[in-house]
Amino acid sequence: MSDLDAVRMDADERDEFLGRAGTGVLSLSTGDGDPPHSVPVSYGYDPVDAVFYFRLAVGEESGKAEPTERDATFVTYGERGDRWKSVVASGRLVSTADESLSTEALAGLERTSRIPIVDVFGKPTNQVTFEFYRLDPDRLTGRAERSMEP
């Protein structure tokens, strides 16, 4: 029987894992010393620029603070067979509505897989206001469980 260990994913393996899009947890700094605000989210990933895109609920119906420019950490993970993989990205979360980012964001969104809609709102998603945000990570790491050969 082989021992298992966590090893760093190379960029190609990380991009392949992220390229399917999916869900994860986005943690936003509060800036006031309180613990980060963490929410489940769906994401798209642009492997060309190594950037994440999020469709976030905003406004009173979201029950969350507005995700204006803040430090953020995003974690996604999954299993294939009986082995896990995870990716952690940290950086600044910014709105794609900013004119200086909008053209670049449209190109990046076109390179992502479809961002899945995850309904956690208690009402039809067509009644929830969404905005697009992007995370251009300062730090991006992936780990995978592997068999350690003797």
Short mmCIF file of N, CA and C in Angstrom, two decimals:
data_model
loop_
_atom_site.label_atom_id
_atom_site.label_comp_id
_atom_site.label_asym_id
_atom_site.label_seq_id
_atom_site.Cartn_x
_atom_site.Cartn_y
_atom_site.Cartn_z
N MET A 1 0.84 -1.17 0.00
CA MET A 1 0.00 0.00 0.00
C MET A 1 0.89 1.24 0.00
N SER A 2 0.56 2.24 -0.82
CA SER A 2 1.37 3.45 -0.94
C SER A 2 0.96 4.48 0.10
N ASP A 3 1.94 5.27 0.53
CA ASP A 3 1.66 6.41 1.39
C ASP A 3 1.21 7.56 0.51
N LEU A 4 0.40 8.46 1.08
CA LEU A 4 -0.07 9.62 0.34
C LEU A 4 0.59 10.87 0.89
N ASP A 5 0.79 11.86 0.00
CA ASP A 5 1.37 13.12 0.40
C ASP A 5 0.78 14.22 -0.47
N ALA A 6 0.80 15.45 0.02
CA ALA A 6 0.35 16.59 -0.76
C ALA A 6 1.54 17.22 -1.45
N VAL A 7 1.42 17.43 -2.75
CA VAL A 7 2.50 18.04 -3.52
C VAL A 7 1.95 19.22 -4.31
N ARG A 8 2.84 20.14 -4.65
CA ARG A 8 2.45 21.32 -5.41
C ARG A 8 2.10 20.93 -6.85
N MET A 9 0.99 21.45 -7.35
CA MET A 9 0.62 21.24 -8.75
C MET A 9 1.44 22.19 -9.62
N ASP A 10 1.84 21.72 -10.80
CA ASP A 10 2.49 22.64 -11.73
C ASP A 10 1.40 23.49 -12.39
N ALA A 11 1.81 24.52 -13.13
CA ALA A 11 0.86 25.47 -13.72
C ALA A 11 -0.13 24.80 -14.66
N ASP A 12 0.31 23.84 -15.47
CA ASP A 12 -0.60 23.17 -16.40
C ASP A 12 -1.66 22.36 -15.66
N GLU A 13 -1.25 21.63 -14.63
CA GLU A 13 -2.21 20.84 -13.87
C GLU A 13 -3.18 21.75 -13.12
N ARG A 14 -2.67 22.84 -12.56
CA ARG A 14 -3.52 23.81 -11.87
C ARG A 14 -4.54 24.42 -12.83
N ASP A 15 -4.07 24.85 -14.01
CA ASP A 15 -4.97 25.47 -14.98
C ASP A 15 -6.03 24.49 -15.47
N GLU A 16 -5.66 23.22 -15.64
CA GLU A 16 -6.63 22.21 -16.06
C GLU A 16 -7.68 22.01 -14.97
N PHE A 17 -7.27 21.96 -13.73
CA PHE A 17 -8.20 21.82 -12.61
C PHE A 17 -9.15 23.01 -12.53
N LEU A 18 -8.62 24.22 -12.66
CA LEU A 18 -9.43 25.43 -12.55
C LEU A 18 -10.27 25.68 -13.80
N GLY A 19 -9.83 25.19 -14.94
CA GLY A 19 -10.49 25.48 -16.21
C GLY A 19 -11.89 24.93 -16.34
N ARG A 20 -12.26 24.00 -15.50
CA ARG A 20 -13.61 23.45 -15.55
C ARG A 20 -14.62 24.38 -14.90
N ALA A 21 -14.16 25.44 -14.23
CA ALA A 21 -15.01 26.35 -13.46
C ALA A 21 -15.70 25.57 -12.37
N GLY A 22 -16.31 26.25 -11.47
CA GLY A 22 -16.98 25.56 -10.39
C GLY A 22 -17.29 26.47 -9.24
N THR A 23 -17.13 25.94 -8.03
CA THR A 23 -17.47 26.68 -6.84
C THR A 23 -16.31 26.68 -5.86
N GLY A 24 -16.38 27.57 -4.91
CA GLY A 24 -15.36 27.67 -3.88
C GLY A 24 -15.82 28.63 -2.82
N VAL A 25 -14.89 29.10 -2.01
CA VAL A 25 -15.19 30.04 -0.94
C VAL A 25 -14.33 31.29 -1.13
N LEU A 26 -14.99 32.45 -1.16
CA LEU A 26 -14.31 33.73 -1.30
C LEU A 26 -14.36 34.41 0.06
N SER A 27 -13.19 34.78 0.58
CA SER A 27 -13.09 35.47 1.86
C SER A 27 -12.61 36.89 1.61
N LEU A 28 -13.38 37.86 2.09
CA LEU A 28 -13.07 39.27 1.89
C LEU A 28 -12.67 39.91 3.21
N SER A 29 -11.59 40.69 3.18
CA SER A 29 -11.17 41.38 4.39
C SER A 29 -12.23 42.42 4.75
N THR A 30 -12.41 42.62 6.04
CA THR A 30 -13.36 43.64 6.49
C THR A 30 -12.67 44.97 6.70
N GLY A 31 -11.35 44.94 6.85
CA GLY A 31 -10.60 46.17 7.02
C GLY A 31 -10.71 46.78 8.40
N ASP A 32 -11.47 46.16 9.28
CA ASP A 32 -11.65 46.73 10.61
C ASP A 32 -11.17 45.81 11.72
N GLY A 33 -10.36 44.81 11.36
CA GLY A 33 -9.83 43.90 12.35
C GLY A 33 -10.74 42.72 12.67
N ASP A 34 -11.97 42.74 12.15
CA ASP A 34 -12.87 41.61 12.34
C ASP A 34 -12.45 40.47 11.44
N PRO A 35 -12.95 39.26 11.71
CA PRO A 35 -12.64 38.13 10.83
C PRO A 35 -13.13 38.41 9.41
N PRO A 36 -12.52 37.78 8.40
CA PRO A 36 -12.96 37.99 7.03
C PRO A 36 -14.39 37.52 6.82
N HIS A 37 -15.06 38.13 5.86
CA HIS A 37 -16.41 37.73 5.46
C HIS A 37 -16.25 36.66 4.39
N SER A 38 -16.68 35.43 4.65
CA SER A 38 -16.49 34.31 3.72
C SER A 38 -17.83 33.86 3.18
N VAL A 39 -17.89 33.68 1.85
CA VAL A 39 -19.14 33.28 1.20
C VAL A 39 -18.86 32.23 0.12
N PRO A 40 -19.80 31.28 -0.06
CA PRO A 40 -19.65 30.35 -1.18
C PRO A 40 -19.95 31.10 -2.48
N VAL A 41 -19.16 30.82 -3.52
CA VAL A 41 -19.33 31.50 -4.81
C VAL A 41 -19.07 30.52 -5.95
N SER A 42 -19.54 30.89 -7.13
CA SER A 42 -19.14 30.18 -8.34
C SER A 42 -18.12 31.05 -9.06
N TYR A 43 -17.28 30.43 -9.88
CA TYR A 43 -16.20 31.18 -10.52
C TYR A 43 -15.98 30.70 -11.94
N GLY A 44 -15.31 31.55 -12.71
CA GLY A 44 -14.73 31.20 -14.00
C GLY A 44 -13.25 31.53 -13.90
N TYR A 45 -12.43 30.85 -14.69
CA TYR A 45 -10.98 31.05 -14.63
C TYR A 45 -10.44 31.26 -16.03
N ASP A 46 -9.65 32.32 -16.21
CA ASP A 46 -8.99 32.62 -17.47
C ASP A 46 -7.55 32.15 -17.36
N PRO A 47 -7.19 31.02 -18.02
CA PRO A 47 -5.84 30.49 -17.89
C PRO A 47 -4.78 31.33 -18.60
N VAL A 48 -5.18 32.17 -19.55
CA VAL A 48 -4.21 33.00 -20.26
C VAL A 48 -3.61 34.04 -19.31
N ASP A 49 -4.47 34.71 -18.55
CA ASP A 49 -4.01 35.75 -17.63
C ASP A 49 -3.97 35.28 -16.17
N ALA A 50 -4.35 34.01 -15.90
CA ALA A 50 -4.41 33.45 -14.54
C ALA A 50 -5.24 34.35 -13.63
N VAL A 51 -6.47 34.66 -14.09
CA VAL A 51 -7.38 35.55 -13.38
C VAL A 51 -8.70 34.83 -13.14
N PHE A 52 -9.31 35.08 -11.98
CA PHE A 52 -10.60 34.52 -11.63
C PHE A 52 -11.69 35.56 -11.85
N TYR A 53 -12.86 35.09 -12.27
CA TYR A 53 -14.02 35.95 -12.42
C TYR A 53 -15.16 35.40 -11.57
N PHE A 54 -15.87 36.32 -10.91
CA PHE A 54 -16.96 35.95 -10.04
C PHE A 54 -18.20 36.76 -10.40
N ARG A 55 -19.36 36.13 -10.34
CA ARG A 55 -20.65 36.82 -10.47
C ARG A 55 -21.21 36.85 -9.06
N LEU A 56 -21.15 38.04 -8.41
CA LEU A 56 -21.53 38.16 -7.01
C LEU A 56 -22.84 38.89 -6.86
N ALA A 57 -23.68 38.40 -5.93
CA ALA A 57 -24.93 39.08 -5.60
C ALA A 57 -24.58 40.36 -4.84
N VAL A 58 -25.25 41.44 -5.19
CA VAL A 58 -25.02 42.72 -4.54
C VAL A 58 -26.36 43.32 -4.14
N GLY A 59 -26.32 44.35 -3.32
CA GLY A 59 -27.54 45.01 -2.90
C GLY A 59 -28.09 44.40 -1.64
N GLU A 60 -29.20 44.95 -1.20
CA GLU A 60 -29.80 44.51 0.06
C GLU A 60 -30.18 43.04 0.05
N GLU A 61 -30.65 42.54 -1.10
CA GLU A 61 -31.10 41.15 -1.14
C GLU A 61 -29.96 40.15 -0.99
N SER A 62 -28.72 40.59 -1.17
CA SER A 62 -27.60 39.65 -1.06
C SER A 62 -27.31 39.30 0.39
N GLY A 63 -27.69 40.18 1.31
CA GLY A 63 -27.39 39.94 2.72
C GLY A 63 -25.92 40.09 3.04
N LYS A 64 -25.14 40.66 2.13
CA LYS A 64 -23.70 40.79 2.32
C LYS A 64 -23.29 42.25 2.13
N ALA A 65 -22.12 42.57 2.64
CA ALA A 65 -21.55 43.88 2.37
C ALA A 65 -21.15 43.95 0.90
N GLU A 66 -21.16 45.15 0.34
CA GLU A 66 -20.75 45.31 -1.05
C GLU A 66 -19.29 44.88 -1.20
N PRO A 67 -19.00 44.09 -2.23
CA PRO A 67 -17.62 43.60 -2.40
C PRO A 67 -16.73 44.60 -3.14
N THR A 68 -16.72 45.86 -2.68
CA THR A 68 -15.87 46.86 -3.32
C THR A 68 -14.41 46.44 -3.17
N GLU A 69 -13.51 47.17 -3.79
CA GLU A 69 -12.10 46.77 -3.79
C GLU A 69 -11.62 46.40 -2.40
N ARG A 70 -11.25 45.12 -2.26
CA ARG A 70 -10.78 44.62 -0.97
C ARG A 70 -9.76 43.52 -1.21
N ASP A 71 -8.98 43.28 -0.17
CA ASP A 71 -8.12 42.10 -0.20
C ASP A 71 -9.00 40.88 -0.10
N ALA A 72 -8.67 39.84 -0.87
CA ALA A 72 -9.52 38.65 -0.91
C ALA A 72 -8.65 37.40 -1.03
N THR A 73 -9.21 36.31 -0.53
CA THR A 73 -8.62 35.00 -0.72
C THR A 73 -9.72 34.08 -1.21
N PHE A 74 -9.41 33.31 -2.26
CA PHE A 74 -10.37 32.37 -2.84
C PHE A 74 -9.80 30.97 -2.73
N VAL A 75 -10.63 30.02 -2.30
CA VAL A 75 -10.22 28.62 -2.16
C VAL A 75 -11.21 27.76 -2.92
N THR A 76 -10.70 26.87 -3.76
CA THR A 76 -11.54 25.87 -4.41
C THR A 76 -10.85 24.52 -4.26
N TYR A 77 -11.65 23.48 -4.24
CA TYR A 77 -11.08 22.14 -4.04
C TYR A 77 -12.02 21.11 -4.65
N GLY A 78 -11.53 19.94 -4.83
CA GLY A 78 -12.34 18.86 -5.38
C GLY A 78 -11.60 17.55 -5.30
N GLU A 79 -12.32 16.51 -5.66
CA GLU A 79 -11.74 15.16 -5.66
C GLU A 79 -11.88 14.54 -7.03
N ARG A 80 -10.92 13.75 -7.39
CA ARG A 80 -10.97 12.89 -8.56
C ARG A 80 -10.62 11.51 -8.08
N GLY A 81 -11.55 10.60 -8.26
CA GLY A 81 -11.32 9.28 -7.68
C GLY A 81 -11.30 9.44 -6.18
N ASP A 82 -10.23 9.03 -5.56
CA ASP A 82 -10.13 9.17 -4.11
C ASP A 82 -9.02 10.14 -3.71
N ARG A 83 -8.62 11.03 -4.62
CA ARG A 83 -7.53 11.98 -4.37
C ARG A 83 -8.06 13.42 -4.46
N TRP A 84 -7.65 14.28 -3.57
CA TRP A 84 -8.10 15.66 -3.56
C TRP A 84 -7.11 16.59 -4.25
N LYS A 85 -7.62 17.74 -4.67
CA LYS A 85 -6.83 18.85 -5.20
C LYS A 85 -7.41 20.13 -4.64
N SER A 86 -6.57 21.13 -4.46
CA SER A 86 -7.06 22.43 -4.00
C SER A 86 -6.19 23.54 -4.58
N VAL A 87 -6.81 24.72 -4.72
CA VAL A 87 -6.10 25.90 -5.18
C VAL A 87 -6.48 27.05 -4.26
N VAL A 88 -5.49 27.85 -3.88
CA VAL A 88 -5.70 29.04 -3.07
C VAL A 88 -5.14 30.23 -3.84
N ALA A 89 -5.97 31.27 -3.99
CA ALA A 89 -5.56 32.49 -4.69
C ALA A 89 -5.79 33.68 -3.78
N SER A 90 -4.81 34.56 -3.66
CA SER A 90 -4.93 35.76 -2.83
C SER A 90 -4.56 36.98 -3.66
N GLY A 91 -5.30 38.06 -3.43
CA GLY A 91 -5.03 39.30 -4.15
C GLY A 91 -6.09 40.33 -3.86
N ARG A 92 -6.31 41.20 -4.83
CA ARG A 92 -7.28 42.29 -4.69
C ARG A 92 -8.49 41.97 -5.56
N LEU A 93 -9.69 42.04 -4.97
CA LEU A 93 -10.93 41.85 -5.70
C LEU A 93 -11.37 43.21 -6.24
N VAL A 94 -11.59 43.30 -7.57
CA VAL A 94 -11.99 44.57 -8.18
C VAL A 94 -13.19 44.36 -9.09
N SER A 95 -14.01 45.39 -9.20
CA SER A 95 -15.17 45.34 -10.08
C SER A 95 -14.72 45.41 -11.53
N THR A 96 -15.37 44.64 -12.40
CA THR A 96 -15.05 44.71 -13.83
C THR A 96 -15.77 45.87 -14.49
N ALA A 97 -16.60 46.59 -13.74
CA ALA A 97 -17.32 47.74 -14.31
C ALA A 97 -16.38 48.94 -14.50
N ASP A 98 -15.25 48.93 -13.83
CA ASP A 98 -14.26 50.00 -13.97
C ASP A 98 -13.86 50.08 -15.45
N GLU A 99 -13.97 51.26 -16.04
CA GLU A 99 -13.70 51.42 -17.47
C GLU A 99 -12.31 50.94 -17.87
N SER A 100 -11.32 51.13 -16.99
CA SER A 100 -9.96 50.72 -17.33
C SER A 100 -9.83 49.20 -17.40
N LEU A 101 -10.76 48.46 -16.78
CA LEU A 101 -10.72 46.99 -16.79
C LEU A 101 -11.75 46.36 -17.71
N SER A 102 -12.77 47.11 -18.12
CA SER A 102 -13.91 46.49 -18.78
C SER A 102 -13.55 45.76 -20.07
N THR A 103 -12.73 46.32 -20.94
CA THR A 103 -12.36 45.65 -22.18
C THR A 103 -11.54 44.40 -21.90
N GLU A 104 -10.59 44.53 -21.00
CA GLU A 104 -9.75 43.39 -20.61
C GLU A 104 -10.61 42.31 -19.94
N ALA A 105 -11.57 42.73 -19.11
CA ALA A 105 -12.44 41.77 -18.42
C ALA A 105 -13.32 41.02 -19.41
N LEU A 106 -13.85 41.70 -20.42
CA LEU A 106 -14.67 41.01 -21.42
C LEU A 106 -13.87 39.94 -22.15
N ALA A 107 -12.64 40.26 -22.51
CA ALA A 107 -11.79 39.27 -23.17
C ALA A 107 -11.51 38.09 -22.25
N GLY A 108 -11.24 38.38 -20.98
CA GLY A 108 -10.99 37.32 -20.01
C GLY A 108 -12.21 36.46 -19.77
N LEU A 109 -13.37 37.07 -19.66
CA LEU A 109 -14.61 36.31 -19.46
C LEU A 109 -14.89 35.39 -20.63
N GLU A 110 -14.54 35.82 -21.83
CA GLU A 110 -14.75 34.97 -23.01
C GLU A 110 -13.86 33.73 -22.97
N ARG A 111 -12.72 33.81 -22.27
CA ARG A 111 -11.80 32.67 -22.19
C ARG A 111 -12.14 31.72 -21.04
N THR A 112 -13.10 32.07 -20.21
CA THR A 112 -13.46 31.21 -19.09
C THR A 112 -14.52 30.21 -19.52
N SER A 113 -14.62 29.16 -18.74
CA SER A 113 -15.77 28.27 -18.87
C SER A 113 -16.97 29.05 -18.35
N ARG A 114 -18.12 28.58 -18.66
CA ARG A 114 -19.33 29.22 -18.15
C ARG A 114 -19.28 29.23 -16.63
N ILE A 115 -19.57 30.40 -16.02
CA ILE A 115 -19.60 30.48 -14.57
C ILE A 115 -20.93 29.86 -14.12
N PRO A 116 -20.87 28.80 -13.34
CA PRO A 116 -22.11 28.14 -12.92
C PRO A 116 -22.95 29.05 -12.03
N ILE A 117 -24.24 28.92 -12.11
CA ILE A 117 -25.13 29.65 -11.22
C ILE A 117 -25.47 28.73 -10.06
N VAL A 118 -25.16 29.18 -8.87
CA VAL A 118 -25.45 28.42 -7.67
C VAL A 118 -26.54 29.17 -6.93
N ASP A 119 -27.70 28.56 -6.78
CA ASP A 119 -28.85 29.24 -6.18
C ASP A 119 -28.87 29.03 -4.67
N VAL A 120 -28.41 30.06 -3.95
CA VAL A 120 -28.44 30.02 -2.49
C VAL A 120 -29.18 31.24 -1.95
N PHE A 121 -30.05 31.82 -2.78
CA PHE A 121 -30.63 33.11 -2.44
C PHE A 121 -32.06 33.04 -1.90
N GLY A 122 -32.72 31.89 -1.98
CA GLY A 122 -34.07 31.79 -1.47
C GLY A 122 -35.11 32.46 -2.34
N LYS A 123 -34.70 32.91 -3.52
CA LYS A 123 -35.64 33.47 -4.50
C LYS A 123 -35.03 33.27 -5.88
N PRO A 124 -35.83 33.38 -6.92
CA PRO A 124 -35.30 33.16 -8.28
C PRO A 124 -34.11 34.08 -8.58
N THR A 125 -33.09 33.51 -9.24
CA THR A 125 -31.89 34.31 -9.51
C THR A 125 -32.17 35.50 -10.42
N ASN A 126 -33.28 35.46 -11.19
CA ASN A 126 -33.60 36.63 -12.02
C ASN A 126 -34.11 37.80 -11.18
N GLN A 127 -34.29 37.59 -9.89
CA GLN A 127 -34.70 38.66 -8.98
C GLN A 127 -33.55 39.14 -8.10
N VAL A 128 -32.35 38.63 -8.36
CA VAL A 128 -31.16 39.00 -7.59
C VAL A 128 -30.26 39.82 -8.49
N THR A 129 -29.72 40.91 -7.95
CA THR A 129 -28.80 41.76 -8.71
C THR A 129 -27.38 41.20 -8.60
N PHE A 130 -26.75 40.98 -9.75
CA PHE A 130 -25.38 40.45 -9.79
C PHE A 130 -24.46 41.46 -10.46
N GLU A 131 -23.21 41.45 -10.03
CA GLU A 131 -22.15 42.21 -10.70
C GLU A 131 -20.95 41.29 -10.85
N PHE A 132 -20.13 41.57 -11.87
CA PHE A 132 -18.93 40.77 -12.10
C PHE A 132 -17.73 41.42 -11.43
N TYR A 133 -16.93 40.58 -10.82
CA TYR A 133 -15.69 41.00 -10.17
C TYR A 133 -14.58 40.07 -10.63
N ARG A 134 -13.36 40.56 -10.50
CA ARG A 134 -12.22 39.72 -10.86
C ARG A 134 -11.17 39.76 -9.77
N LEU A 135 -10.46 38.66 -9.68
CA LEU A 135 -9.35 38.53 -8.74
C LEU A 135 -8.12 38.18 -9.56
N ASP A 136 -7.18 39.12 -9.60
CA ASP A 136 -5.90 38.92 -10.28
C ASP A 136 -4.90 38.60 -9.17
N PRO A 137 -4.66 37.30 -8.93
CA PRO A 137 -3.93 36.92 -7.72
C PRO A 137 -2.48 37.39 -7.68
N ASP A 138 -2.09 37.85 -6.48
CA ASP A 138 -0.68 38.10 -6.18
C ASP A 138 -0.01 36.77 -5.85
N ARG A 139 -0.82 35.85 -5.34
CA ARG A 139 -0.32 34.53 -4.93
C ARG A 139 -1.32 33.49 -5.40
N LEU A 140 -0.84 32.45 -6.07
CA LEU A 140 -1.69 31.39 -6.61
C LEU A 140 -0.96 30.06 -6.42
N THR A 141 -1.53 29.19 -5.58
CA THR A 141 -0.89 27.91 -5.31
C THR A 141 -1.89 26.78 -5.44
N GLY A 142 -1.43 25.66 -5.91
CA GLY A 142 -2.26 24.46 -6.02
C GLY A 142 -1.56 23.28 -5.39
N ARG A 143 -2.33 22.45 -4.72
CA ARG A 143 -1.79 21.25 -4.09
C ARG A 143 -2.64 20.08 -4.52
N ALA A 144 -2.01 18.92 -4.61
CA ALA A 144 -2.72 17.69 -4.99
C ALA A 144 -2.19 16.55 -4.16
N GLU A 145 -3.08 15.61 -3.89
CA GLU A 145 -2.70 14.41 -3.16
C GLU A 145 -2.10 13.42 -4.15
N ARG A 146 -0.95 12.87 -3.81
CA ARG A 146 -0.26 11.92 -4.67
C ARG A 146 0.22 10.73 -3.86
N SER A 147 0.40 9.63 -4.55
CA SER A 147 1.03 8.45 -3.93
C SER A 147 2.53 8.70 -3.87
N MET A 148 3.10 8.39 -2.74
CA MET A 148 4.55 8.50 -2.60
C MET A 148 5.12 7.11 -2.82
N GLU A 149 5.89 6.97 -3.88
CA GLU A 149 6.50 5.66 -4.21
C GLU A 149 7.69 5.42 -3.29
N PRO A 150 7.83 4.20 -2.81
CA PRO A 150 8.96 3.88 -1.91
C PRO A 150 10.30 4.03 -2.58
#
